[in-house]
């Protein structure tokens, strides 16, 4: 170990900044290439599969967006939410009501749903600052439980359609593009997902993202470094809710229907499951988490109709044992062991 | 009465500060000042109230009585997150690092008070955000180099030995460009070699960065070696204040430390 003496600064400082910069650039080019390939494959999917499969792909993207939102809050900022299904529902209903009652175009309704959730998330997150750990878990749990009931509330029925919900129509492709409605909406969702992923990446890699993570690791030290914890925590709550709400809005359009029973407490728990399975504190984990919460319950039902939830539970426990860091944690481990093998002398 | 701000007014003025926890009086009417550019020592047996005073200076605790002035401003009614921007940096007695983050990221959080772009600019990666990040990175890299942490810049903090983690904390504190640096027992837990370099390091960074230092330390060799003036506390009360020689010979100080030795021997 070096002893505590100072080393000469100026010249070596400059060069190390530059070399750190160069390394990041070449790595980020590689990452960019990977993302472009992935995006091309995802676009190609629109022309390779049809109908139900394309619908599933659209749903997967919607859930993935919602999971990115929850991961920003829980994974990166350390605030637990057992009630994010509520924001998924608020996003879905905003889209539903706007399109049904105000004939708002879908491409406007979806971002408005995000903004409504941003406000709702901030409004919930601000007073929730006083709550820590288990108490925050309970408060968000309450939110998740109350929301579906509220959507059935008699005096809101005029807007929400009560128990019956709201039926929506899937948008047609614009500008006379030769695409089916399914294809178009899948591609639209993909574009939204790509933009949101970019925004989330920007946020996490920035100074703001560092402050968000610093709060998770040591709240008091972060504040002593000048981080305004109250502002950062409630803004993170708002942004997280906005992502999840946009996911909800897109899913409503894909399903062409919103009703209170689509947003039960189980949805909120599923979102948390998705975050953990994908990898807490990762962005790409959302894709795997979304696949899990979409396909594992169906698969379990195929394995055994009578004990479907038993199978689901066992699969979930296996996942947690085999991949304690989620899918992304496992991938990181594989990657680092490959890198180490490459470094070994031959 | 045309005294200018940088004149001979002390940088930090602690006036009659008292802090109570239930029945315990952790600080009892403590007053002292810290002059610009000096290394000021704060000593006293365990439980004397040294960390409590530091926590008042960082606003982690509130004074029940008294006031604290820093650089012409009332420090004791500022919100916590404003303290760093005012120019007070600190390290913690028991490390308070961001354990899952790299050394570089830890130090970068230290730049937050002066280089931050805000949510909107950062999420859209606007030019202002890129500029602010570049400035933060430069500042952080200077701090990292100054403390010889270059080889560990990309290491996760939790994977480093204790002594190195302490240096990361110091680098993080320096990254926020403080004019007053609070060091809470920097020698605690260091090995012999690290300990030897510490005194020189403190004097060196003071010189280079134009710092004023308030140092809490048990290690008497270190305190007597680097401090210009020393305050001694015992049971929350100030018992002595003066040059190292004066304080070392002060009967109350001798009694307080003898008492401590007897406690330890028992
Ligand atoms: N948060 C707290 N709650 C209750 N008592 C505290 C708290 N912080 C410090 N004290 C008490 O205040 C006294 C001074 O503690 P401290 O400032 O840590 O002493 P020092 O740093 O000089 O060893 C001790 O009796 C300690 O138990
Ligand atoms: Mg202490």
Coordinates of C-alpha atoms and ligand atoms in Angstrom, one line a residue:
Chain A
X1 CA 0.0 0.0 0.0
X2 CA 1.2 3.5 -0.7
X3 CA 1.8 5.6 2.3
X4 CA 0.1 8.9 2.8
X5 CA 2.3 11.2 1.0
X6 CA 1.3 13.5 -1.8
X7 CA 2.3 12.9 -5.4
X8 CA 3.1 15.6 -7.9
X9 CA 0.0 16.8 -9.5
X10 CA -0.5 19.0 -12.5
X11 CA 0.9 17.2 -15.5
X12 CA -0.2 13.7 -14.5
X13 CA -3.7 15.0 -13.6
X14 CA -4.3 16.3 -17.1
X15 CA -3.0 13.1 -18.8
X16 CA -5.0 10.8 -16.6
X17 CA -8.2 12.8 -17.3
X18 CA -7.5 12.4 -21.0
X19 CA -6.8 8.7 -20.9
X20 CA -9.8 8.0 -18.7
X21 CA -11.8 9.9 -21.3
X22 CA -10.4 7.9 -24.2
X23 CA -11.2 4.6 -22.5
X24 CA -14.8 5.6 -21.9
X25 CA -15.2 6.7 -25.5
X26 CA -14.0 3.4 -27.1
X27 CA -16.1 1.4 -24.6
X28 CA -19.1 3.6 -25.3
X29 CA -18.7 3.2 -29.1
X30 CA -18.8 -0.6 -28.5
X31 CA -21.9 -0.2 -26.4
X32 CA -23.5 2.0 -29.0
X33 CA -22.9 -0.5 -31.7
X34 CA -24.5 -3.2 -29.5
X35 CA -27.5 -1.1 -28.9
X36 CA -27.9 -0.3 -32.6
X37 CA -27.8 -4.0 -33.5
X38 CA -30.3 -4.7 -30.7
X39 CA -32.6 -2.0 -32.0
X40 CA -32.3 -3.3 -35.6
X41 CA -33.3 -6.8 -34.4
X42 CA -36.2 -5.3 -32.4
X43 CA -37.4 -3.4 -35.5
X44 CA -37.0 -6.5 -37.7
X45 CA -39.3 -8.4 -35.2
X46 CA -42.2 -6.3 -36.3
X47 CA -42.0 -8.0 -39.8
X48 CA -41.2 -11.5 -38.6
X49 CA -44.0 -12.2 -36.2
X50 CA -47.7 -11.2 -36.2
X51 CA -50.8 -10.9 -34.0
X52 CA -50.5 -12.3 -30.5
X53 CA -46.7 -12.5 -30.5
X54 CA -46.4 -8.9 -31.5
X55 CA -48.9 -8.0 -28.9
X56 CA -46.8 -9.8 -26.3
X57 CA -43.7 -8.0 -27.5
X58 CA -45.5 -4.7 -27.1
X59 CA -46.5 -5.6 -23.6
X60 CA -43.0 -6.7 -22.7
X61 CA -41.7 -3.3 -23.7
X62 CA -44.4 -1.5 -21.7
X63 CA -43.5 -3.6 -18.6
X64 CA -39.8 -3.0 -19.2
X65 CA -40.4 0.8 -19.2
X66 CA -42.3 0.5 -16.0
X67 CA -39.5 -1.6 -14.5
X68 CA -36.9 1.0 -15.4
X69 CA -39.0 3.5 -13.5
X70 CA -39.2 1.4 -10.4
X71 CA -35.5 0.5 -10.6
X72 CA -34.6 4.2 -10.6
X73 CA -36.5 4.6 -7.4
X74 CA -35.7 1.4 -5.6
X75 CA -32.5 0.1 -7.2
X76 CA -30.7 3.4 -7.6
X77 CA -32.2 5.6 -4.9
X78 CA -32.9 3.0 -2.3
X79 CA -36.6 4.0 -1.8
X80 CA -38.8 0.9 -1.8
X81 CA -42.2 1.0 -3.4
X82 CA -44.8 -1.8 -3.0
X83 CA -47.4 0.3 -4.8
X84 CA -46.0 1.2 -8.2
X85 CA -49.0 -0.5 -9.8
X86 CA -50.8 2.6 -8.8
X87 CA -48.7 4.7 -11.2
X88 CA -49.1 2.1 -13.9
X89 CA -52.8 2.5 -13.4
X90 CA -52.8 6.3 -13.4
X91 CA -50.8 6.3 -16.6
X92 CA -53.2 3.8 -18.2
X93 CA -56.3 5.7 -17.0
X94 CA -55.0 9.1 -18.1
X95 CA -54.6 7.7 -21.6
X96 CA -58.0 6.0 -21.4
X97 CA -59.9 9.1 -20.2
X98 CA -58.1 11.5 -22.5
X99 CA -58.8 9.4 -25.6
X100 CA -62.3 8.5 -24.6
X101 CA -63.6 11.8 -23.2
X102 CA -61.4 14.4 -25.0
X103 CA -60.5 12.6 -28.2
X104 CA -56.9 13.3 -27.5
X105 CA -54.5 11.6 -30.0
X106 CA -52.7 8.6 -28.5
X107 CA -49.2 10.1 -29.1
X108 CA -50.2 13.0 -27.0
X109 CA -52.1 11.0 -24.4
X110 CA -49.1 8.8 -23.5
X111 CA -46.7 11.6 -22.6
X112 CA -49.5 13.4 -20.7
X113 CA -49.9 10.3 -18.7
X114 CA -46.2 10.4 -17.9
X115 CA -46.5 14.0 -16.8
X116 CA -49.6 13.3 -14.6
X117 CA -47.6 10.5 -13.0
X118 CA -44.6 12.8 -12.5
X119 CA -46.8 15.2 -10.6
X120 CA -48.5 12.3 -8.7
X121 CA -45.2 10.7 -7.8
X122 CA -43.7 13.9 -6.6
X123 CA -46.8 14.7 -4.6
X124 CA -46.6 11.3 -3.0
X125 CA -42.8 11.2 -2.6
X126 CA -42.5 14.6 -0.9
X127 CA -44.5 13.8 2.3
X128 CA -43.1 10.3 2.2
X129 CA -39.7 11.7 2.8
X130 CA -40.4 11.4 6.5
X131 CA -40.8 7.6 6.1
X132 CA -37.9 5.2 6.0
X133 CA -37.6 1.5 5.1
X134 CA -40.6 -0.5 6.3
X135 CA -42.7 2.6 6.8
X136 CA -42.2 3.7 3.3
X137 CA -43.0 0.1 2.2
X138 CA -46.3 0.3 4.1
X139 CA -47.3 3.7 2.7
X140 CA -46.6 2.6 -0.9
X141 CA -48.5 -0.6 -0.2
X142 CA -51.5 1.5 0.9
X143 CA -51.2 3.4 -2.3
X144 CA -51.3 0.2 -4.3
X145 CA -54.3 -1.1 -2.4
X146 CA -56.3 2.1 -2.6
X147 CA -55.9 2.9 -6.3
X148 CA -58.0 0.2 -7.9
X149 CA -60.8 0.9 -5.3
X150 CA -60.6 4.6 -6.2
X151 CA -60.9 3.8 -9.9
X152 CA -64.2 2.1 -9.1
X153 CA -65.5 5.0 -7.0
X154 CA -69.0 6.0 -7.9
X155 CA -68.4 9.8 -8.3
X156 CA -65.6 9.2 -10.7
X157 CA -67.6 6.7 -12.7
X158 CA -68.4 9.3 -15.4
X159 CA -64.7 9.5 -16.2
X160 CA -63.3 6.1 -15.4
X161 CA -66.3 4.0 -16.5
X162 CA -66.4 2.4 -13.1
X163 CA -66.1 -1.4 -12.9
X164 CA -66.7 -1.6 -16.6
X165 CA -63.6 0.4 -17.5
X166 CA -62.9 2.1 -20.8
X167 CA -62.5 0.5 -24.2
X168 CA -59.9 1.9 -26.5
X169 CA -59.1 1.5 -30.2
X170 CA -55.6 0.6 -31.4
X171 CA -54.2 3.5 -33.4
X172 CA -53.7 3.0 -37.2
X173 CA -50.3 3.6 -38.8
X174 CA -50.0 7.3 -39.8
X175 CA -49.0 8.8 -43.2
X176 CA -50.3 5.9 -45.1
X177 CA -47.4 3.7 -44.0
X178 CA -47.9 0.1 -45.1
X179 CA -48.1 -1.3 -41.6
X180 CA -50.8 -3.1 -39.7
X181 CA -52.1 -1.5 -36.5
X182 CA -50.3 -4.1 -34.5
X183 CA -47.0 -3.5 -36.3
X184 CA -47.3 0.2 -36.0
X185 CA -48.1 0.3 -32.3
X186 CA -45.3 -2.1 -31.5
X187 CA -42.8 0.2 -33.4
X188 CA -44.3 3.2 -31.6
X189 CA -43.8 1.5 -28.2
X190 CA -40.3 0.5 -29.2
X191 CA -39.4 4.1 -30.1
X192 CA -40.8 5.3 -26.8
X193 CA -38.8 2.6 -24.9
X194 CA -35.6 3.6 -26.8
X195 CA -36.0 7.3 -25.9
X196 CA -36.8 6.6 -22.3
X197 CA -33.9 4.2 -22.0
X198 CA -31.6 6.9 -23.3
X199 CA -33.1 9.4 -20.8
X200 CA -32.6 6.9 -18.0
X201 CA -29.0 6.3 -19.0
X202 CA -28.3 10.0 -19.2
X203 CA -29.8 10.5 -15.8
X204 CA -27.9 7.7 -14.0
X205 CA -24.5 8.5 -15.6
X206 CA -24.8 12.2 -14.7
X207 CA -24.0 14.1 -11.6
X208 CA -27.6 13.9 -10.7
X209 CA -27.5 10.1 -11.0
X210 CA -24.4 10.1 -8.7
X211 CA -26.3 12.1 -6.2
X212 CA -29.2 9.7 -6.4
X213 CA -27.0 6.7 -5.8
X214 CA -25.0 8.5 -3.1
X215 CA -28.3 9.0 -1.2
X216 CA -28.9 5.3 -1.4
X217 CA -25.4 4.4 0.0
X218 CA -25.2 7.0 2.7
X219 CA -27.9 9.6 3.1
X220 CA -26.2 11.7 5.7
X221 CA -22.8 11.8 3.9
X222 CA -24.6 12.8 0.7
X223 CA -26.2 15.7 2.4
X224 CA -22.9 16.8 3.9
X225 CA -21.5 16.9 0.3
X226 CA -24.2 19.4 -0.6
X227 CA -26.8 17.1 -2.0
X228 CA -30.3 18.4 -1.3
X229 CA -31.7 15.0 -0.3
X230 CA -35.3 16.2 -0.1
X231 CA -35.3 17.6 -3.6
X232 CA -33.4 14.6 -5.1
X233 CA -35.6 12.0 -3.4
X234 CA -38.9 13.5 -4.3
X235 CA -37.8 14.3 -7.9
X236 CA -36.6 10.7 -8.3
X237 CA -40.0 9.5 -7.0
X238 CA -41.7 11.7 -9.6
X239 CA -39.5 10.6 -12.5
X240 CA -39.8 6.9 -11.5
X241 CA -43.6 7.3 -11.4
X242 CA -43.5 9.0 -14.9
X243 CA -41.7 6.1 -16.4
X244 CA -44.0 3.6 -14.9
X245 CA -47.0 5.7 -15.9
X246 CA -45.9 5.8 -19.5
X247 CA -45.5 2.0 -19.4
X248 CA -49.0 1.8 -18.1
X249 CA -50.4 4.1 -20.8
X250 CA -48.7 2.0 -23.6
X251 CA -50.0 -1.2 -22.1
X252 CA -53.6 0.2 -22.0
X253 CA -53.3 0.9 -25.7
X254 CA -51.9 -2.5 -26.5
X255 CA -54.7 -4.2 -24.5
X256 CA -57.3 -1.7 -25.9
X257 CA -59.0 -1.7 -22.5
X258 CA -58.5 -0.4 -19.0
X259 CA -60.4 -1.6 -16.0
X260 CA -59.7 -1.4 -12.2
X261 CA -59.1 -5.2 -12.0
X262 CA -56.1 -5.0 -14.3
X263 CA -54.2 -3.0 -11.5
X264 CA -54.5 -5.2 -8.4
X265 CA -51.9 -5.4 -5.7
X266 CA -50.4 -8.3 -7.5
X267 CA -49.3 -6.0 -10.3
X268 CA -47.3 -3.9 -7.8
X269 CA -45.6 -6.9 -6.4
X270 CA -44.9 -8.3 -9.9
X271 CA -43.1 -5.0 -10.7
X272 CA -40.9 -5.4 -7.7
X273 CA -40.3 -9.1 -8.6
X274 CA -39.3 -7.9 -12.1
X275 CA -36.8 -5.4 -10.7
X276 CA -35.2 -8.0 -8.5
X277 CA -35.1 -10.8 -11.2
X278 CA -33.7 -8.4 -13.8
X279 CA -31.1 -6.9 -11.4
X280 CA -31.5 -4.2 -8.8
X281 CA -29.7 -1.1 -9.9
X282 CA -29.4 -1.9 -13.6
X283 CA -31.3 -0.5 -16.6
X284 CA -31.1 -3.4 -19.0
X285 CA -32.3 -5.8 -16.4
X286 CA -35.8 -4.4 -17.1
X287 CA -36.0 -6.5 -20.3
X288 CA -35.4 -9.7 -18.4
X289 CA -37.6 -8.7 -15.5
X290 CA -40.4 -7.9 -17.9
X291 CA -40.0 -11.3 -19.6
X292 CA -40.2 -13.0 -16.2
X293 CA -43.4 -11.3 -15.0
X294 CA -45.1 -11.8 -18.4
X295 CA -44.1 -15.4 -19.2
X296 CA -43.4 -17.2 -16.0
X297 CA -47.1 -17.1 -14.7
X298 CA -48.3 -18.5 -18.0
X299 CA -45.6 -21.1 -18.1
X300 CA -46.4 -22.2 -14.6
X301 CA -50.0 -22.6 -15.6
X302 CA -49.0 -24.9 -18.5
X303 CA -46.8 -27.0 -16.2
X304 CA -49.6 -27.5 -13.7
X305 CA -53.1 -26.0 -13.9
X306 CA -53.9 -26.8 -10.3
X307 CA -50.6 -25.7 -8.7
X308 CA -49.7 -22.9 -11.1
X309 CA -48.7 -20.5 -8.2
X310 CA -46.8 -23.2 -6.5
X311 CA -44.7 -23.6 -9.7
X312 CA -44.4 -19.8 -10.0
X313 CA -43.1 -19.6 -6.4
X314 CA -40.6 -22.4 -6.9
X315 CA -39.3 -20.8 -10.1
X316 CA -38.9 -17.5 -8.4
X317 CA -37.0 -19.0 -5.5
X318 CA -34.7 -20.8 -7.9
X319 CA -34.1 -17.6 -9.7
X320 CA -33.1 -15.8 -6.5
X321 CA -30.8 -18.6 -5.4
X322 CA -29.1 -19.1 -8.8
X323 CA -28.8 -15.4 -9.6
X324 CA -28.6 -13.4 -6.4
X325 CA -27.8 -10.3 -8.5
X326 CA -30.5 -10.9 -11.0
X327 CA -30.0 -11.7 -14.6
X328 CA -27.7 -8.6 -15.1
X329 CA -25.7 -9.7 -12.0
X330 CA -25.1 -13.1 -13.6
X331 CA -24.1 -11.6 -16.9
X332 CA -21.7 -9.3 -15.2
X333 CA -20.1 -12.2 -13.5
X334 CA -19.8 -14.2 -16.7
X335 CA -18.3 -11.2 -18.4
X336 CA -15.7 -10.6 -15.7
X337 CA -14.6 -14.2 -15.6
X338 CA -14.2 -14.2 -19.4
X339 CA -12.1 -11.1 -19.2
X340 CA -10.0 -12.6 -16.5
X341 CA -9.4 -15.7 -18.6
X342 CA -8.3 -13.5 -21.5
X343 CA -5.8 -11.8 -19.3
X344 CA -4.2 -15.0 -18.1
X345 CA -0.9 -15.8 -19.8
X346 CA -1.1 -18.6 -22.3
Chain B
X1 CA -14.9 50.2 11.6
X2 CA -14.0 49.5 7.9
X3 CA -12.8 46.0 8.7
X4 CA -12.9 43.9 5.5
X5 CA -14.2 40.4 5.4
X6 CA -10.8 38.8 4.9
X7 CA -9.2 40.9 7.7
X8 CA -8.4 39.6 11.1
X9 CA -11.9 38.4 11.8
X10 CA -11.8 34.7 12.6
X11 CA -13.0 32.3 9.8
X12 CA -15.1 30.3 12.3
X13 CA -16.6 31.6 15.5
X14 CA -18.2 29.2 17.9
X15 CA -20.2 31.1 20.6
X16 CA -21.5 29.6 23.7
X17 CA -22.7 26.4 22.1
X18 CA -24.7 23.9 24.1
X19 CA -26.1 20.5 22.9
X20 CA -28.1 18.1 25.1
X21 CA -29.3 14.6 24.4
X22 CA -32.0 13.9 26.9
X23 CA -30.1 14.1 30.2
X24 CA -26.6 14.1 28.7
X25 CA -25.0 17.5 28.2
X26 CA -22.7 16.8 25.2
X27 CA -21.6 20.4 24.8
X28 CA -21.9 23.0 27.6
X29 CA -21.4 26.6 26.6
X30 CA -18.4 26.1 24.4
X31 CA -16.8 29.1 22.7
X32 CA -13.7 29.4 20.6
X33 CA -12.5 30.6 17.2
X34 CA -10.5 29.4 14.3
X35 CA -8.3 31.9 12.4
X36 CA -7.8 31.8 8.7
X37 CA -5.0 29.6 7.6
X38 CA -4.3 27.9 10.9
X39 CA -4.5 24.3 11.9
X40 CA -6.6 24.3 15.0
X41 CA -6.7 21.2 17.3
X42 CA -9.7 20.0 19.2
X43 CA -8.8 17.4 21.9
X44 CA -10.4 15.8 24.8
X45 CA -11.1 12.3 26.2
X46 CA -13.7 10.0 24.7
X47 CA -17.2 11.4 25.1
X48 CA -15.9 15.0 25.6
X49 CA -18.1 16.2 22.8
X50 CA -15.7 16.7 19.9
X51 CA -17.7 14.8 17.3
X52 CA -20.9 16.5 18.6
X53 CA -19.3 19.8 17.8
X54 CA -18.3 18.7 14.3
X55 CA -21.9 17.6 13.8
X56 CA -23.1 21.0 14.8
X57 CA -20.7 22.5 12.3
X58 CA -22.1 20.3 9.6
X59 CA -25.7 20.9 10.8
X60 CA -26.3 17.2 11.5
X61 CA -27.1 18.3 15.0
X62 CA -28.7 21.6 16.0
X63 CA -27.3 23.7 18.8
X64 CA -29.7 24.0 21.7
X65 CA -28.0 27.3 22.7
X66 CA -25.4 29.5 21.2
X67 CA -24.5 30.3 17.6
X68 CA -21.8 29.5 15.0
X69 CA -20.6 32.1 12.5
X70 CA -18.6 31.1 9.5
X71 CA -17.0 33.5 7.0
X72 CA -19.4 36.3 7.9
X73 CA -22.5 34.2 7.8
X74 CA -24.6 32.5 10.5
X75 CA -23.8 28.9 9.9
X76 CA -26.1 27.5 12.6
X77 CA -29.3 28.3 10.8
X78 CA -28.4 27.0 7.3
X79 CA -29.9 23.8 6.0
X80 CA -27.4 20.9 6.0
X81 CA -26.9 20.7 2.3
X82 CA -25.8 24.3 2.1
X83 CA -22.8 23.8 4.4
X84 CA -20.6 22.3 1.7
X85 CA -21.2 25.2 -0.7
X86 CA -20.4 27.7 2.1
X87 CA -16.9 26.2 2.2
X88 CA -17.0 23.7 5.1
X89 CA -15.7 20.2 4.1
X90 CA -15.4 17.3 6.5
X91 CA -14.3 13.7 7.0
X92 CA -16.1 11.4 9.5
X93 CA -14.8 9.5 12.5
X94 CA -16.3 6.3 11.3
X95 CA -16.1 6.3 7.5
X96 CA -19.2 7.6 5.7
X97 CA -18.4 6.6 2.1
X98 CA -20.7 5.6 -0.7
X99 CA -19.7 2.0 -0.5
X100 CA -21.0 0.6 -3.7
X101 CA -19.5 3.4 -5.8
X102 CA -16.0 3.7 -7.3
X103 CA -13.4 6.0 -5.8
X104 CA -13.8 8.4 -8.6
X105 CA -17.6 8.5 -8.2
X106 CA -17.2 9.1 -4.4
X107 CA -14.9 12.0 -5.1
X108 CA -17.1 13.3 -7.8
X109 CA -20.0 13.5 -5.3
X110 CA -17.7 15.8 -3.4
X111 CA -17.9 18.3 -6.3
X112 CA -21.7 18.3 -6.2
X113 CA -21.8 21.6 -4.2
X114 CA -20.1 23.5 -7.0
X115 CA -20.6 21.5 -10.2
X116 CA -24.1 20.3 -10.8
X117 CA -26.5 20.7 -13.7
X118 CA -29.9 19.7 -12.3
X119 CA -32.4 17.0 -13.3
X120 CA -33.6 18.5 -16.6
X121 CA -30.2 19.3 -18.1
X122 CA -28.7 16.0 -17.0
X123 CA -31.6 13.8 -18.2
X124 CA -31.5 15.5 -21.6
X125 CA -27.7 15.7 -21.6
X126 CA -27.7 19.3 -22.6
X127 CA -24.4 21.1 -23.3
X128 CA -24.5 22.7 -19.9
X129 CA -24.6 19.3 -18.3
X130 CA -21.7 18.0 -20.3
X131 CA -19.7 21.1 -19.4
X132 CA -20.5 20.8 -15.7
X133 CA -19.5 17.1 -15.8
X134 CA -16.2 17.9 -17.4
X135 CA -15.4 20.6 -14.8
X136 CA -16.4 18.1 -12.0
X137 CA -14.2 15.4 -13.5
X138 CA -11.2 17.7 -13.6
X139 CA -11.7 18.8 -10.0
X140 CA -12.1 15.3 -8.9
X141 CA -9.1 14.1 -10.7
X142 CA -6.9 16.8 -9.0
X143 CA -8.1 15.5 -5.6
X144 CA -7.5 11.9 -6.6
X145 CA -4.0 12.7 -7.7
X146 CA -3.2 14.8 -4.7
X147 CA -3.9 11.9 -2.4
X148 CA -2.2 9.3 -4.6
X149 CA -5.5 7.5 -5.3
X150 CA -5.0 7.3 -9.1
X151 CA -4.4 3.5 -9.2
X152 CA -7.7 2.9 -7.4
X153 CA -9.8 5.4 -9.2
X154 CA -12.0 2.8 -10.7
X155 CA -12.1 0.5 -7.7
X156 CA -15.3 0.1 -5.7
X157 CA -14.6 1.7 -2.3
X158 CA -15.8 -1.2 -0.2
X159 CA -13.0 -3.3 -1.7
X160 CA -10.2 -1.1 -0.4
X161 CA -8.3 -1.3 2.9
X162 CA -9.3 1.0 5.7
X163 CA -6.4 3.4 5.4
X164 CA -7.1 3.9 1.7
X165 CA -10.8 4.5 2.4
X166 CA -9.8 7.2 4.8
X167 CA -7.8 8.9 2.0
X168 CA -10.8 8.6 -0.3
X169 CA -12.9 10.5 2.3
X170 CA -10.2 13.2 2.5
X171 CA -10.1 13.4 -1.3
X172 CA -13.9 13.7 -1.4
X173 CA -13.8 16.5 1.2
X174 CA -11.2 18.4 -0.8
X175 CA -13.1 18.0 -4.0
X176 CA -15.7 20.4 -2.7
X177 CA -13.1 23.1 -2.5
X178 CA -13.5 23.9 1.2
X179 CA -12.0 26.9 2.9
X180 CA -12.4 25.1 6.3
X181 CA -11.6 21.4 6.5
X182 CA -12.9 19.4 9.5
X183 CA -11.0 16.2 10.2
X184 CA -12.5 13.9 12.8
X185 CA -9.8 11.5 14.0
X186 CA -7.9 11.0 10.7
X187 CA -5.2 8.9 12.4
X188 CA -7.6 6.4 13.9
X189 CA -7.2 3.0 12.4
X190 CA -4.1 3.8 10.3
X191 CA -1.0 1.7 10.2
X192 CA 2.3 3.0 11.4
X193 CA 3.5 4.0 7.9
X194 CA 0.3 5.8 7.1
X195 CA 0.4 7.6 10.4
X196 CA 3.9 8.9 9.8
X197 CA 2.9 10.6 6.6
X198 CA -0.3 12.1 7.9
X199 CA 1.1 15.1 9.7
X200 CA 3.0 16.2 6.6
X201 CA 0.0 15.5 4.4
X202 CA -2.2 17.8 6.5
X203 CA 0.4 20.6 6.4
X204 CA 1.0 20.1 2.7
X205 CA -2.7 20.3 1.7
X206 CA -3.2 23.3 3.9
X207 CA -0.4 25.1 2.1
X208 CA -1.4 24.0 -1.4
X209 CA -5.1 24.6 -1.1
X210 CA -5.0 27.6 1.2
X211 CA -7.0 25.7 3.8
X212 CA -7.9 26.3 7.4
X213 CA -8.1 23.0 9.3
X214 CA -9.9 22.0 12.5
X215 CA -8.5 18.7 13.6
X216 CA -9.9 16.3 16.2
X217 CA -7.3 13.7 17.1
X218 CA -6.4 11.5 20.0
X219 CA -2.9 10.9 18.8
X220 CA -1.0 13.5 20.8
X221 CA 2.2 13.3 18.8
X222 CA 0.3 14.3 15.7
X223 CA -1.8 17.0 17.3
X224 CA 1.2 18.7 19.0
X225 CA 3.2 18.4 15.8
X226 CA 0.8 20.1 13.4
X227 CA -1.5 22.4 15.3
X228 CA -1.0 26.1 15.7
X229 CA -3.5 26.3 18.6
X230 CA -5.5 23.8 20.5
X231 CA -8.8 23.7 22.3
X232 CA -9.3 21.0 25.0
X233 CA -12.8 19.8 26.0
X234 CA -13.8 17.6 28.8
X235 CA -17.4 16.5 29.6
X236 CA -18.7 19.1 27.1
X237 CA -16.9 22.0 28.7
X238 CA -13.9 23.9 27.4
X239 CA -11.0 23.4 29.8
X240 CA -8.1 24.9 27.9
X241 CA -7.3 27.0 24.8
X242 CA -3.9 28.0 23.6
X243 CA -0.6 26.9 21.9
X244 CA 0.3 23.2 22.1
X245 CA 2.8 23.9 24.8
X246 CA 0.3 25.8 27.0
X247 CA -2.4 23.2 26.5
X248 CA -0.1 20.3 27.2
X249 CA 1.0 21.9 30.5
X250 CA -2.5 22.9 31.6
X251 CA -3.4 21.2 34.9
X252 CA -7.0 20.5 33.8
X253 CA -5.8 18.8 30.6
X254 CA -3.3 16.7 32.5
X255 CA -6.0 15.7 35.0
X256 CA -8.5 14.8 32.2
X257 CA -6.0 12.6 30.4
X258 CA -4.7 11.1 33.6
X259 CA -8.2 10.2 34.5
X260 CA -8.6 8.6 31.2
X261 CA -5.4 6.6 31.6
X262 CA -6.6 5.4 35.0
X263 CA -9.9 4.3 33.5
X264 CA -8.1 2.4 30.8
X265 CA -5.7 0.8 33.3
X266 CA -8.6 -0.3 35.4
Ligands
LIG1 N1 -26.9 11.2 18.7 C1 -26.6 11.1 20.0 N2 -27.6 10.7 20.9 C2 -27.4 10.6 22.2 N3 -26.2 10.9 22.8 C3 -25.2 11.3 22.0 C4 -25.3 11.4 20.6 N4 -24.2 11.9 20.0 C5 -23.3 12.0 21.0 N5 -23.9 11.7 22.2 C6 -23.3 11.7 23.5 O1 -22.7 13.0 23.7 C7 -21.4 12.8 24.3 C8 -20.3 13.3 23.5 O2 -20.1 12.4 22.4 P1 -19.1 12.7 21.2 O3 -19.3 14.1 20.7 O4 -19.2 11.6 20.2 O5 -17.7 12.6 21.9 P2 -16.2 12.5 21.3 O6 -16.3 12.7 19.9 O7 -15.5 13.7 22.0 O8 -15.6 11.2 21.8 C9 -21.3 11.4 24.7 O9 -21.7 11.2 26.0 C10 -22.2 10.7 23.7 O10 -22.7 9.5 24.3
LIG2 MG1 -15.6 11.3 18.3

